[in-house]
């Protein structure tokens, strides 16, 4: 082994276990991965603000290019034709799916892709368990190296949890399964017991004296328990908490990739996985704070969930409500001093963002102050509304977060709700039995006039609960597809 620098202290040869396989890393490869790692950090930095997100994306693409080319040049386990064939097959499937998928189905697509990362981590761990020699992790005593067993067990466990958790998240978001929490009796005990068993099995597997290739059956039991816990952790999570689940599974998929990096001795994968894992964890924490949920209770599997949510409930259409026309709306909007636009999932369904920006531009020409208010969980994925408004070239300085704009509704003439529902529902403030209770929402009822765009009075938001704002004195319902309604307002303006 070549010492990287001269040491004054002589290290005795016995310090290195004789069976330890040394994975010599080519310094050029290490340098390339280091540069890729720096690019990924700059990418995250850039993506933290809409104004710098383009450069963030460019850094991310450059880092990924460096990492992929370096890996291709230094491929070890598979041959180049095998790698290229796998890239061609995976790339073609990804290309077709990405082209076909509707923007509104993005969250379930993300969940499905997370499940593949989890499955990949499981398969890498299984391959290393069955054929450790190919991965250079077989000791001279015929056992898999202890440290590799720990990495393998963690990789398999995190990967399996990510896989089964993401499959359930996909089924809930895609409507194949009810969005309501499924609360098993004694679930916290079952979850804690299974987690403790996984940790005990990891220790047992790592410390076992007999751990040759494919030898230890405990590995398979650990894998099965991990698949089960992924399933158990996600089924009790109700509809309104799904955004946190999506970002949490994103974080898990990062840790699963980092674990794969250890097994494959790939520094770029360890760095990238750790970045995805930690940024996903921070995002989950931010989402929890936005929804006034405890982070620990959500990751512990719906702690405190009371049922409800998802598709439960129906709007109580028998209460009196007022219907407005596009002409009424155009007249009042033109006369307003300040208009706050609150976009939600329905804007994404209708793809109304472009015509909405046109409406905003026209109002500004009439001297109206126009602001856009984005709730952290509006839409169906983190940043959903920001992406759509940016796509429509809405200026960044007109877009405000919940805590920055909520105090302004009292001085606002018109709150213009377009395809949003749960994020403006006062039940989150007033009704303890509501599945969204505790989530901070926009104080739209403080505005002088409210325009509420949705397709029908029967439709409910994601959490499936009625909304008192529909029936308020100052509310005018503008029923119809969001894009069509705004087009009519633009015409009238
Ligand atoms: P929402 O509560 O789901 O409400 C969407 C509204 O849009 C409904 O009132 C619906 O009523 C209307 N709508 C649908 N299609 C429309 C169209 N073509 N034209 C006009 N209106 C249309 O949406 P939100 O206020 O954005 O709230 C987000 C919810 O999703 C929260 O509960 C959040 O927890 C959850 N969620 C968020 C994420 C995330 O990461 N952001 C992920 C998963 C779940 P009609 O059917 O009557 O038109």
Short mmCIF file of C-alpha atoms and ligand atoms in Angstrom, two decimals:
data_model
loop_
_atom_site.label_atom_id
_atom_site.label_comp_id
_atom_site.label_asym_id
_atom_site.label_seq_id
_atom_site.Cartn_x
_atom_site.Cartn_y
_atom_site.Cartn_z
CA UNK A 1 0.00 0.00 0.00
CA UNK A 2 1.44 3.42 -0.87
CA UNK A 3 1.32 5.92 1.98
CA UNK A 4 -0.23 9.18 0.77
CA UNK A 5 2.21 11.19 2.89
CA UNK A 6 5.27 10.51 5.06
CA UNK A 7 4.26 9.75 8.62
CA UNK A 8 6.54 10.26 11.60
CA UNK A 9 4.75 7.36 13.32
CA UNK A 10 5.45 3.90 12.06
CA UNK A 11 2.17 1.97 11.74
CA UNK A 12 2.66 -1.73 12.57
CA UNK A 13 1.57 -4.13 9.83
CA UNK A 14 -0.75 -5.90 12.31
CA UNK A 15 -2.90 -2.77 12.44
CA UNK A 16 -4.31 -3.86 9.09
CA UNK A 17 -6.33 -7.07 9.33
CA UNK A 18 -4.67 -9.55 6.95
CA UNK A 19 -7.98 -10.42 5.29
CA UNK A 20 -8.91 -6.81 4.55
CA UNK A 21 -9.32 -6.29 0.85
CA UNK A 22 -7.82 -2.92 -0.07
CA UNK A 23 -9.70 -1.03 -2.75
CA UNK A 24 -7.02 1.14 -4.28
CA UNK A 25 -8.68 4.27 -5.61
CA UNK A 26 -7.12 5.87 -8.66
CA UNK A 27 -6.36 9.49 -7.61
CA UNK A 28 -7.82 10.80 -10.90
CA UNK A 29 -11.07 8.99 -10.20
CA UNK A 30 -11.10 10.38 -6.66
CA UNK A 31 -10.49 13.89 -8.04
CA UNK A 32 -13.27 13.51 -10.63
CA UNK A 33 -15.72 12.33 -7.95
CA UNK A 34 -14.66 15.20 -5.70
CA UNK A 35 -15.43 17.70 -8.49
CA UNK A 36 -18.77 15.95 -9.11
CA UNK A 37 -19.53 16.19 -5.37
CA UNK A 38 -18.76 19.94 -5.36
CA UNK A 39 -21.05 20.39 -8.41
CA UNK A 40 -23.88 18.62 -6.54
CA UNK A 41 -23.44 20.87 -3.50
CA UNK A 42 -23.51 23.96 -5.77
CA UNK A 43 -26.60 22.50 -7.48
CA UNK A 44 -28.44 22.26 -4.16
CA UNK A 45 -27.33 25.78 -3.29
CA UNK A 46 -28.65 27.08 -6.63
CA UNK A 47 -31.94 25.19 -6.35
CA UNK A 48 -32.69 26.83 -3.01
CA UNK A 49 -33.95 29.97 -4.78
CA UNK A 50 -36.00 30.32 -7.99
CA UNK A 51 -33.66 33.09 -9.18
CA UNK A 52 -30.59 30.80 -9.14
CA UNK A 53 -32.33 27.51 -9.91
CA UNK A 54 -31.24 27.44 -13.57
CA UNK A 55 -27.56 27.64 -12.65
CA UNK A 56 -28.23 25.05 -9.92
CA UNK A 57 -29.63 22.71 -12.56
CA UNK A 58 -26.58 23.27 -14.77
CA UNK A 59 -24.21 22.41 -11.89
CA UNK A 60 -26.25 19.28 -11.18
CA UNK A 61 -26.10 18.17 -14.84
CA UNK A 62 -22.34 18.84 -15.02
CA UNK A 63 -21.74 16.89 -11.80
CA UNK A 64 -23.82 13.98 -13.02
CA UNK A 65 -22.01 13.97 -16.40
CA UNK A 66 -18.60 13.87 -14.65
CA UNK A 67 -19.78 11.09 -12.30
CA UNK A 68 -21.30 8.96 -15.09
CA UNK A 69 -18.32 9.34 -17.47
CA UNK A 70 -15.86 8.55 -14.66
CA UNK A 71 -17.84 5.45 -13.68
CA UNK A 72 -18.02 4.30 -17.31
CA UNK A 73 -14.27 4.75 -17.77
CA UNK A 74 -13.44 2.86 -14.58
CA UNK A 75 -16.18 0.21 -14.65
CA UNK A 76 -15.24 -2.82 -12.56
CA UNK A 77 -18.09 -5.20 -11.88
CA UNK A 78 -20.00 -5.19 -15.17
CA UNK A 79 -18.57 -4.93 -18.70
CA UNK A 80 -19.04 -1.80 -20.79
CA UNK A 81 -21.54 -3.41 -23.23
CA UNK A 82 -23.58 -4.64 -20.25
CA UNK A 83 -23.62 -1.15 -18.70
CA UNK A 84 -24.54 0.49 -22.02
CA UNK A 85 -27.33 -2.05 -22.63
CA UNK A 86 -28.75 -1.39 -19.14
CA UNK A 87 -28.58 2.39 -19.70
CA UNK A 88 -30.30 2.02 -23.09
CA UNK A 89 -33.15 -0.12 -21.69
CA UNK A 90 -33.64 1.98 -18.52
CA UNK A 91 -33.26 5.26 -20.44
CA UNK A 92 -35.82 4.23 -23.07
CA UNK A 93 -38.38 3.21 -20.42
CA UNK A 94 -37.76 6.46 -18.48
CA UNK A 95 -38.04 8.55 -21.68
CA UNK A 96 -41.38 7.01 -22.70
CA UNK A 97 -42.86 7.30 -19.17
CA UNK A 98 -41.68 10.91 -18.73
CA UNK A 99 -43.21 11.91 -22.08
CA UNK A 100 -46.54 10.26 -21.36
CA UNK A 101 -47.04 11.29 -17.75
CA UNK A 102 -49.44 14.14 -17.01
CA UNK A 103 -48.07 16.93 -14.81
CA UNK A 104 -50.78 16.09 -12.28
CA UNK A 105 -49.52 12.51 -11.95
CA UNK A 106 -45.99 13.67 -11.06
CA UNK A 107 -46.14 12.79 -7.33
CA UNK A 108 -47.04 9.16 -8.00
CA UNK A 109 -44.34 9.00 -10.68
CA UNK A 110 -41.80 10.32 -8.17
CA UNK A 111 -42.98 7.72 -5.64
CA UNK A 112 -42.65 4.98 -8.29
CA UNK A 113 -39.11 6.09 -9.14
CA UNK A 114 -38.16 6.14 -5.44
CA UNK A 115 -39.31 2.54 -5.22
CA UNK A 116 -36.87 1.63 -8.01
CA UNK A 117 -33.95 3.23 -6.12
CA UNK A 118 -34.92 1.16 -3.07
CA UNK A 119 -35.16 -2.01 -5.16
CA UNK A 120 -31.75 -1.29 -6.74
CA UNK A 121 -30.20 -1.01 -3.25
CA UNK A 122 -31.78 -4.33 -2.25
CA UNK A 123 -30.51 -6.04 -5.42
CA UNK A 124 -26.97 -4.68 -4.93
CA UNK A 125 -26.96 -5.93 -1.32
CA UNK A 126 -28.31 -9.36 -2.39
CA UNK A 127 -25.71 -9.61 -5.19
CA UNK A 128 -22.93 -8.72 -2.75
CA UNK A 129 -24.25 -11.25 -0.23
CA UNK A 130 -24.36 -14.06 -2.79
CA UNK A 131 -21.12 -13.22 -4.59
CA UNK A 132 -18.92 -11.14 -2.25
CA UNK A 133 -15.76 -12.07 -4.16
CA UNK A 134 -16.93 -10.04 -7.19
CA UNK A 135 -17.24 -6.99 -4.93
CA UNK A 136 -13.84 -7.59 -3.27
CA UNK A 137 -15.41 -8.03 0.16
CA UNK A 138 -14.58 -11.68 0.86
CA UNK A 139 -12.06 -12.12 3.69
CA UNK A 140 -9.26 -14.72 3.73
CA UNK A 141 -11.22 -16.75 6.34
CA UNK A 142 -14.04 -17.29 3.84
CA UNK A 143 -16.39 -14.84 5.58
CA UNK A 144 -17.71 -11.58 4.16
CA UNK A 145 -15.81 -8.69 5.81
CA UNK A 146 -17.53 -7.49 8.98
CA UNK A 147 -17.79 -3.87 7.86
CA UNK A 148 -19.27 -4.98 4.53
CA UNK A 149 -21.88 -7.05 6.35
CA UNK A 150 -22.97 -3.95 8.28
CA UNK A 151 -23.13 -1.91 5.04
CA UNK A 152 -24.98 -4.72 3.27
CA UNK A 153 -27.56 -5.15 6.05
CA UNK A 154 -28.19 -1.40 6.26
CA UNK A 155 -28.37 -1.07 2.44
CA UNK A 156 -30.81 -3.98 2.19
CA UNK A 157 -32.95 -2.69 5.08
CA UNK A 158 -33.13 0.95 3.91
CA UNK A 159 -33.66 -0.15 0.30
CA UNK A 160 -36.48 -2.55 1.24
CA UNK A 161 -38.21 0.08 3.42
CA UNK A 162 -37.91 2.61 0.58
CA UNK A 163 -39.30 0.08 -1.90
CA UNK A 164 -42.39 -1.09 -0.03
CA UNK A 165 -43.08 2.38 1.43
CA UNK A 166 -42.93 3.95 -2.04
CA UNK A 167 -45.19 1.28 -3.53
CA UNK A 168 -47.85 2.09 -0.91
CA UNK A 169 -47.35 5.86 -1.44
CA UNK A 170 -47.78 5.29 -5.19
CA UNK A 171 -50.99 3.30 -4.64
CA UNK A 172 -52.42 5.99 -2.34
CA UNK A 173 -51.52 8.90 -4.62
CA UNK A 174 -52.68 7.04 -7.74
CA UNK A 175 -56.04 6.20 -6.19
CA UNK A 176 -55.42 2.41 -6.29
CA UNK A 177 -55.78 2.48 -2.51
CA UNK A 178 -57.82 4.69 -0.23
CA UNK A 179 -55.99 7.81 0.93
CA UNK A 180 -57.48 7.40 4.43
CA UNK A 181 -55.16 6.21 7.19
CA UNK A 182 -55.32 2.47 7.84
CA UNK A 183 -54.80 2.15 11.57
CA UNK A 184 -53.88 -1.36 12.75
CA UNK A 185 -54.49 -2.07 16.43
CA UNK A 186 -51.19 -1.91 18.38
CA UNK A 187 -49.39 -0.54 15.34
CA UNK A 188 -46.82 1.42 17.35
CA UNK A 189 -45.84 -1.70 19.24
CA UNK A 190 -45.65 -3.72 16.01
CA UNK A 191 -43.54 -1.00 14.32
CA UNK A 192 -41.17 -0.60 17.25
CA UNK A 193 -40.83 -4.38 17.63
CA UNK A 194 -40.06 -4.82 13.91
CA UNK A 195 -37.51 -1.97 13.95
CA UNK A 196 -35.81 -3.43 17.04
CA UNK A 197 -35.74 -6.87 15.36
CA UNK A 198 -34.13 -5.36 12.23
CA UNK A 199 -31.41 -3.72 14.35
CA UNK A 200 -30.82 -6.93 16.32
CA UNK A 201 -30.59 -8.96 13.10
CA UNK A 202 -28.12 -6.44 11.64
CA UNK A 203 -25.93 -6.87 14.73
CA UNK A 204 -26.33 -10.68 14.61
CA UNK A 205 -25.40 -10.76 10.91
CA UNK A 206 -22.36 -8.49 11.45
CA UNK A 207 -21.03 -10.43 14.46
CA UNK A 208 -21.70 -13.95 13.17
CA UNK A 209 -18.70 -16.28 12.88
CA UNK A 210 -20.24 -17.95 9.81
CA UNK A 211 -20.94 -15.43 7.10
CA UNK A 212 -19.68 -16.91 3.86
CA UNK A 213 -21.30 -16.15 0.49
CA UNK A 214 -25.07 -16.55 0.80
CA UNK A 215 -24.54 -18.48 4.02
CA UNK A 216 -26.45 -16.64 6.73
CA UNK A 217 -30.26 -17.09 6.57
CA UNK A 218 -30.75 -14.14 8.94
CA UNK A 219 -30.05 -11.85 5.96
CA UNK A 220 -33.24 -13.00 4.25
CA UNK A 221 -35.33 -12.61 7.42
CA UNK A 222 -33.93 -9.09 7.85
CA UNK A 223 -34.90 -8.31 4.26
CA UNK A 224 -38.46 -9.61 4.76
CA UNK A 225 -38.87 -7.62 8.02
CA UNK A 226 -37.65 -4.45 6.24
CA UNK A 227 -40.15 -4.88 3.39
CA UNK A 228 -42.86 -5.30 6.04
CA UNK A 229 -41.89 -2.21 8.05
CA UNK A 230 -41.89 0.00 4.91
CA UNK A 231 -45.47 -1.11 4.33
CA UNK A 232 -46.48 -0.72 8.00
CA UNK A 233 -45.00 2.80 8.27
CA UNK A 234 -46.88 4.23 5.28
CA UNK A 235 -50.37 2.67 5.52
CA UNK A 236 -51.37 4.68 8.63
CA UNK A 237 -50.44 8.00 7.02
CA UNK A 238 -53.50 9.96 5.95
CA UNK A 239 -54.04 11.97 2.79
CA UNK A 240 -53.14 15.36 4.22
CA UNK A 241 -49.73 14.10 5.40
CA UNK A 242 -48.78 12.57 2.04
CA UNK A 243 -46.51 15.49 1.02
CA UNK A 244 -44.28 14.72 3.99
CA UNK A 245 -44.24 11.04 3.03
CA UNK A 246 -43.16 11.85 -0.54
CA UNK A 247 -40.23 13.97 0.65
CA UNK A 248 -39.37 11.44 3.39
CA UNK A 249 -39.21 8.61 0.85
CA UNK A 250 -37.03 10.88 -1.26
CA UNK A 251 -34.69 11.09 1.72
CA UNK A 252 -34.75 7.31 2.26
CA UNK A 253 -33.92 6.72 -1.41
CA UNK A 254 -30.83 8.94 -0.91
CA UNK A 255 -29.66 6.89 2.08
CA UNK A 256 -30.31 3.71 0.12
CA UNK A 257 -28.10 5.05 -2.71
CA UNK A 258 -25.38 5.97 -0.19
CA UNK A 259 -25.50 2.43 1.21
CA UNK A 260 -25.14 1.08 -2.35
CA UNK A 261 -22.13 3.40 -2.77
CA UNK A 262 -20.42 1.71 0.20
CA UNK A 263 -21.02 -1.77 -1.19
CA UNK A 264 -19.85 -0.75 -4.66
CA UNK A 265 -16.93 1.36 -3.27
CA UNK A 266 -18.18 4.33 -5.27
CA UNK A 267 -17.47 7.66 -3.57
CA UNK A 268 -19.71 9.63 -5.95
CA UNK A 269 -22.68 7.47 -4.97
CA UNK A 270 -21.94 7.87 -1.27
CA UNK A 271 -21.71 11.67 -1.61
CA UNK A 272 -24.77 12.00 -3.86
CA UNK A 273 -26.81 9.62 -1.73
CA UNK A 274 -25.90 11.49 1.45
CA UNK A 275 -26.82 14.83 -0.19
CA UNK A 276 -30.20 13.51 -1.37
CA UNK A 277 -30.77 11.84 2.00
CA UNK A 278 -30.00 14.89 4.09
CA UNK A 279 -31.70 17.45 1.84
CA UNK A 280 -34.79 15.20 1.70
CA UNK A 281 -34.77 14.99 5.50
CA UNK A 282 -34.53 18.80 5.77
CA UNK A 283 -37.38 19.20 3.25
CA UNK A 284 -39.53 16.73 5.22
CA UNK A 285 -38.85 18.72 8.36
CA UNK A 286 -39.80 21.99 6.62
CA UNK A 287 -43.01 20.38 5.28
CA UNK A 288 -43.87 19.09 8.75
CA UNK A 289 -43.43 22.57 10.18
CA UNK A 290 -45.58 24.00 7.37
CA UNK A 291 -48.35 21.57 8.27
CA UNK A 292 -47.83 21.89 12.00
CA UNK A 293 -47.11 18.18 12.30
CA UNK A 294 -44.43 16.60 14.45
CA UNK A 295 -41.68 15.15 12.27
CA UNK A 296 -41.23 12.18 14.58
CA UNK A 297 -44.92 11.34 14.64
CA UNK A 298 -45.11 11.27 10.84
CA UNK A 299 -42.03 9.07 10.42
CA UNK A 300 -43.23 6.83 13.24
CA UNK A 301 -46.18 5.98 11.00
CA UNK A 302 -49.19 8.22 11.49
CA UNK A 303 -48.77 8.75 15.23
CA UNK A 304 -51.90 10.60 16.34
CA UNK A 305 -53.76 9.93 13.05
CA UNK A 306 -57.48 9.91 13.72
CA UNK A 307 -58.84 8.56 10.45
CA UNK A 308 -60.63 10.67 7.83
CA UNK A 309 -58.73 12.35 4.99
CA UNK A 310 -58.31 11.09 1.44
CA UNK A 311 -61.59 10.81 -0.29
CA UNK A 312 -63.86 10.98 2.75
CA UNK A 313 -66.67 13.49 2.99
CA UNK A 314 -68.77 15.50 0.55
CA UNK A 315 -69.43 19.18 0.17
CA UNK A 316 -72.67 20.29 1.86
CA UNK A 317 -74.18 21.85 -1.23
CA UNK A 318 -77.53 22.64 0.48
CA UNK A 319 -76.06 25.70 2.22
CA UNK A 320 -76.64 29.00 0.36
CA UNK A 321 -73.80 30.26 -1.81
CA UNK A 322 -73.35 32.95 -4.47
CA UNK A 323 -72.37 32.38 -8.05
CA UNK A 324 -70.42 35.05 -9.92
CA UNK A 325 -69.69 35.57 -13.61
CA UNK A 326 -66.42 36.32 -15.38
CA UNK A 327 -67.73 39.86 -16.08
CA UNK A 328 -68.46 40.49 -12.36
CA UNK A 329 -65.01 39.22 -11.49
CA UNK A 330 -63.28 41.34 -14.15
CA UNK A 331 -65.10 44.46 -12.94
CA UNK A 332 -64.17 43.99 -9.26
CA UNK A 333 -60.61 42.91 -10.04
CA UNK A 334 -60.02 46.05 -12.15
CA UNK A 335 -61.29 48.27 -9.34
CA UNK A 336 -59.14 46.60 -6.65
CA UNK A 337 -56.08 48.12 -4.98
CA UNK A 338 -54.48 44.77 -4.18
CA UNK A 339 -55.28 41.26 -5.43
CA UNK A 340 -53.74 38.14 -3.92
CA UNK A 341 -53.89 35.04 -6.13
CA UNK A 342 -53.85 31.67 -4.34
CA UNK A 343 -53.12 28.84 -6.79
CA UNK A 344 -53.70 25.19 -5.92
CA UNK A 345 -53.87 21.75 -7.43
CA UNK A 346 -56.80 22.67 -9.74
CA UNK A 347 -54.62 25.28 -11.50
CA UNK A 348 -52.17 22.47 -12.31
CA UNK A 349 -55.00 20.22 -13.57
CA UNK A 350 -56.33 22.98 -15.81
CA UNK A 351 -52.83 24.20 -16.81
CA UNK A 352 -54.14 27.71 -16.19
CA UNK A 353 -50.82 29.28 -15.16
CA UNK A 354 -50.11 31.04 -18.49
CA UNK A 355 -53.51 32.70 -18.81
CA UNK A 356 -53.34 33.52 -15.10
CA UNK A 357 -50.10 35.45 -15.64
CA UNK A 358 -51.77 37.24 -18.56
CA UNK A 359 -54.59 38.24 -16.21
CA UNK A 360 -52.05 39.46 -13.64
CA UNK A 361 -50.27 41.54 -16.30
CA UNK A 362 -53.56 43.14 -17.42
CA UNK A 363 -54.46 44.01 -13.82
CA UNK A 364 -51.06 45.58 -13.26
CA UNK A 365 -51.69 47.74 -16.35
CA UNK A 366 -54.81 48.95 -14.51
CA UNK A 367 -52.65 49.94 -11.51
CA UNK A 368 -53.63 46.95 -9.36
CA UNK A 369 -50.99 45.40 -7.08
CA UNK A 370 -50.89 41.69 -7.85
CA UNK A 371 -49.30 39.11 -5.54
CA UNK A 372 -49.21 35.31 -5.69
CA UNK A 373 -49.44 33.38 -2.40
CA UNK A 374 -48.04 29.86 -2.33
CA UNK A 375 -48.78 27.41 0.45
CA UNK A 376 -45.98 24.89 1.15
CA UNK A 377 -48.29 21.93 0.45
CA UNK A 378 -50.35 23.44 -2.39
CA UNK A 379 -50.64 21.09 -5.35
CA UNK A 380 -49.41 17.53 -5.15
CA UNK A 381 -45.65 17.84 -4.69
CA UNK A 382 -43.25 20.19 -2.96
CA UNK A 383 -42.69 23.30 -5.08
CA UNK A 384 -45.51 22.31 -7.51
CA UNK A 385 -46.99 25.83 -7.73
CA UNK A 386 -43.58 27.54 -7.83
CA UNK A 387 -42.60 25.44 -10.85
CA UNK A 388 -45.84 26.21 -12.72
CA UNK A 389 -45.70 29.95 -12.03
CA UNK A 390 -42.01 30.05 -13.02
CA UNK A 391 -42.92 28.20 -16.24
CA UNK A 392 -45.44 30.98 -16.97
CA UNK A 393 -42.76 33.64 -16.26
CA UNK A 394 -44.49 35.12 -13.23
CA UNK A 395 -41.86 37.48 -11.72
CA UNK A 396 -40.27 35.92 -8.61
CA UNK A 397 -40.74 39.10 -6.58
CA UNK A 398 -44.54 38.75 -6.93
CA UNK A 399 -44.52 35.27 -5.38
CA UNK A 400 -44.80 35.01 -1.58
CA UNK A 401 -44.66 32.22 0.98
CA UNK A 402 -47.50 31.68 3.48
CA UNK A 403 -45.81 33.32 6.47
CA UNK A 404 -44.73 36.36 4.42
CA UNK A 405 -48.16 37.22 3.03
CA UNK A 406 -50.77 35.92 5.46
CA UNK A 407 -50.94 39.17 7.41
CA UNK A 408 -51.79 41.08 4.19
CA UNK A 409 -55.26 39.61 3.56
CA UNK A 410 -56.84 42.13 5.94
CA UNK A 411 -55.68 44.94 3.62
CA UNK A 412 -56.54 43.08 0.42
CA UNK A 413 -59.52 43.80 -1.83
CA UNK A 414 -59.66 40.48 -3.64
CA UNK A 415 -58.45 37.00 -2.67
CA UNK A 416 -58.47 35.08 -5.97
CA UNK A 417 -58.48 31.33 -5.21
CA UNK A 418 -57.78 29.27 -8.28
CA UNK A 419 -57.98 25.49 -7.89
CA UNK A 420 -56.91 25.63 -4.23
CA UNK A 421 -59.11 24.29 -1.45
CA UNK A 422 -57.47 22.66 1.59
CA UNK A 423 -54.87 25.44 1.87
CA UNK A 424 -57.65 28.05 2.36
CA UNK A 425 -59.93 25.93 4.53
CA UNK A 426 -60.62 27.55 7.95
CA UNK A 427 -61.48 24.07 9.33
CA UNK A 428 -57.71 23.69 9.74
CA UNK A 429 -57.98 26.43 12.34
CA UNK A 430 -61.42 25.83 13.86
CA UNK A 431 -62.42 22.18 13.60
CA UNK A 432 -60.50 19.80 15.87
CA UNK A 433 -62.05 16.76 14.17
CA UNK A 434 -60.88 17.82 10.71
CA UNK A 435 -58.05 15.77 9.14
CA UNK A 436 -56.30 19.05 8.28
CA UNK A 437 -56.68 20.53 11.79
CA UNK A 438 -53.50 22.30 12.87
CA UNK A 439 -52.20 23.02 9.36
CA UNK A 440 -51.61 26.78 8.92
CA UNK A 441 -53.86 28.08 6.12
CA UNK A 442 -54.31 31.38 4.30
CA UNK A 443 -56.59 33.86 6.10
CA UNK A 444 -58.57 34.53 2.90
CA UNK A 445 -61.76 35.34 4.80
CA UNK A 446 -60.15 38.62 5.90
CA UNK A 447 -60.13 39.89 2.30
CA UNK A 448 -63.02 42.18 1.21
CA UNK A 449 -64.02 39.92 -1.69
CA UNK A 450 -63.18 36.28 -2.41
CA UNK A 451 -63.35 34.67 -5.85
CA UNK A 452 -63.29 30.90 -5.64
CA UNK A 453 -62.64 29.00 -8.87
CA UNK A 454 -63.47 25.29 -8.98
CA UNK A 455 -65.45 23.05 -11.29
CA UNK A 456 -68.44 22.18 -9.10
CA UNK A 457 -69.83 22.64 -5.60
CA UNK A 458 -69.74 18.85 -5.12
CA UNK A 459 -65.97 18.53 -5.53
CA UNK A 460 -63.79 18.54 -2.44
CA UNK A 461 -60.06 19.07 -1.94
CA UNK A 462 -57.47 16.40 -1.28
CA UNK A 463 -58.40 16.05 2.40
CA UNK A 464 -62.03 15.47 1.40
CA UNK A 465 -63.65 18.07 3.65
CA UNK A 466 -66.19 20.82 3.07
CA UNK A 467 -64.97 24.42 3.06
CA UNK A 468 -66.86 27.22 4.89
CA UNK A 469 -65.29 29.81 2.57
CA UNK A 470 -67.70 28.70 -0.22
CA UNK A 471 -70.65 30.01 1.81
CA UNK A 472 -69.30 33.30 3.13
CA UNK A 473 -71.02 36.59 2.36
CA UNK A 474 -68.05 38.04 0.52
CA UNK A 475 -67.43 34.87 -1.55
CA UNK A 476 -68.39 34.53 -5.21
CA UNK A 477 -68.04 31.06 -6.70
CA UNK A 478 -66.74 31.05 -10.29
CA UNK A 479 -67.61 27.52 -11.33
CA UNK A 480 -65.84 25.96 -14.31
CA UNK A 481 -62.49 24.76 -15.52
CA UNK A 482 -59.86 27.16 -14.14
CA UNK A 483 -58.29 27.89 -17.53
CA UNK A 484 -61.63 28.61 -19.20
CA UNK A 485 -62.81 30.84 -16.34
CA UNK A 486 -59.61 32.91 -16.36
CA UNK A 487 -59.69 33.15 -20.17
CA UNK A 488 -63.19 34.63 -19.89
CA UNK A 489 -62.01 37.10 -17.23
CA UNK A 490 -59.10 38.12 -19.47
CA UNK A 491 -61.54 38.67 -22.34
CA UNK A 492 -63.78 40.77 -20.09
CA UNK A 493 -60.82 42.81 -18.83
P1 LIG B 1 -56.93 20.66 -3.08
O1 LIG B 1 -57.32 20.89 -1.67
O2 LIG B 1 -56.66 19.27 -3.52
O3 LIG B 1 -58.10 21.28 -3.96
C1 LIG B 1 -58.05 21.26 -5.35
C2 LIG B 1 -59.24 22.04 -5.84
O4 LIG B 1 -59.09 22.21 -7.24
C3 LIG B 1 -60.58 21.36 -5.60
O5 LIG B 1 -61.41 22.27 -4.97
C4 LIG B 1 -61.08 21.02 -7.01
O6 LIG B 1 -62.48 21.20 -7.00
C5 LIG B 1 -60.37 22.06 -7.85
N1 LIG B 1 -60.09 21.66 -9.23
C6 LIG B 1 -59.62 20.49 -9.69
N2 LIG B 1 -59.50 20.52 -11.02
C7 LIG B 1 -59.88 21.75 -11.41
C8 LIG B 1 -59.96 22.40 -12.68
N3 LIG B 1 -59.63 21.80 -13.83
N4 LIG B 1 -60.40 23.69 -12.71
C9 LIG B 1 -60.76 24.32 -11.56
N5 LIG B 1 -60.70 23.75 -10.35
C10 LIG B 1 -60.26 22.48 -10.28
O7 LIG B 1 -55.68 21.54 -3.51
P2 LIG B 1 -54.71 22.48 -2.65
O8 LIG B 1 -55.49 23.56 -1.98
O9 LIG B 1 -53.60 22.81 -3.58
O10 LIG B 1 -54.21 21.57 -1.46
C11 LIG B 1 -53.24 20.58 -1.60
C12 LIG B 1 -53.69 19.33 -0.87
O11 LIG B 1 -52.96 18.21 -1.41
C13 LIG B 1 -53.36 19.40 0.61
O12 LIG B 1 -54.32 18.68 1.34
C14 LIG B 1 -52.02 18.67 0.68
O13 LIG B 1 -51.77 18.13 1.95
C15 LIG B 1 -52.23 17.58 -0.36
N6 LIG B 1 -50.99 17.06 -0.93
C16 LIG B 1 -49.97 17.90 -1.20
C17 LIG B 1 -48.78 17.38 -1.70
C18 LIG B 1 -47.62 18.31 -1.93
O14 LIG B 1 -46.49 17.86 -1.85
N7 LIG B 1 -47.88 19.59 -2.22
C19 LIG B 1 -48.66 15.99 -1.97
C20 LIG B 1 -49.75 15.16 -1.71
C21 LIG B 1 -50.92 15.71 -1.17
P3 LIG B 1 -63.42 20.61 -8.18
O15 LIG B 1 -63.17 19.15 -8.19
O16 LIG B 1 -64.80 20.99 -7.78
O17 LIG B 1 -62.99 21.29 -9.42
#
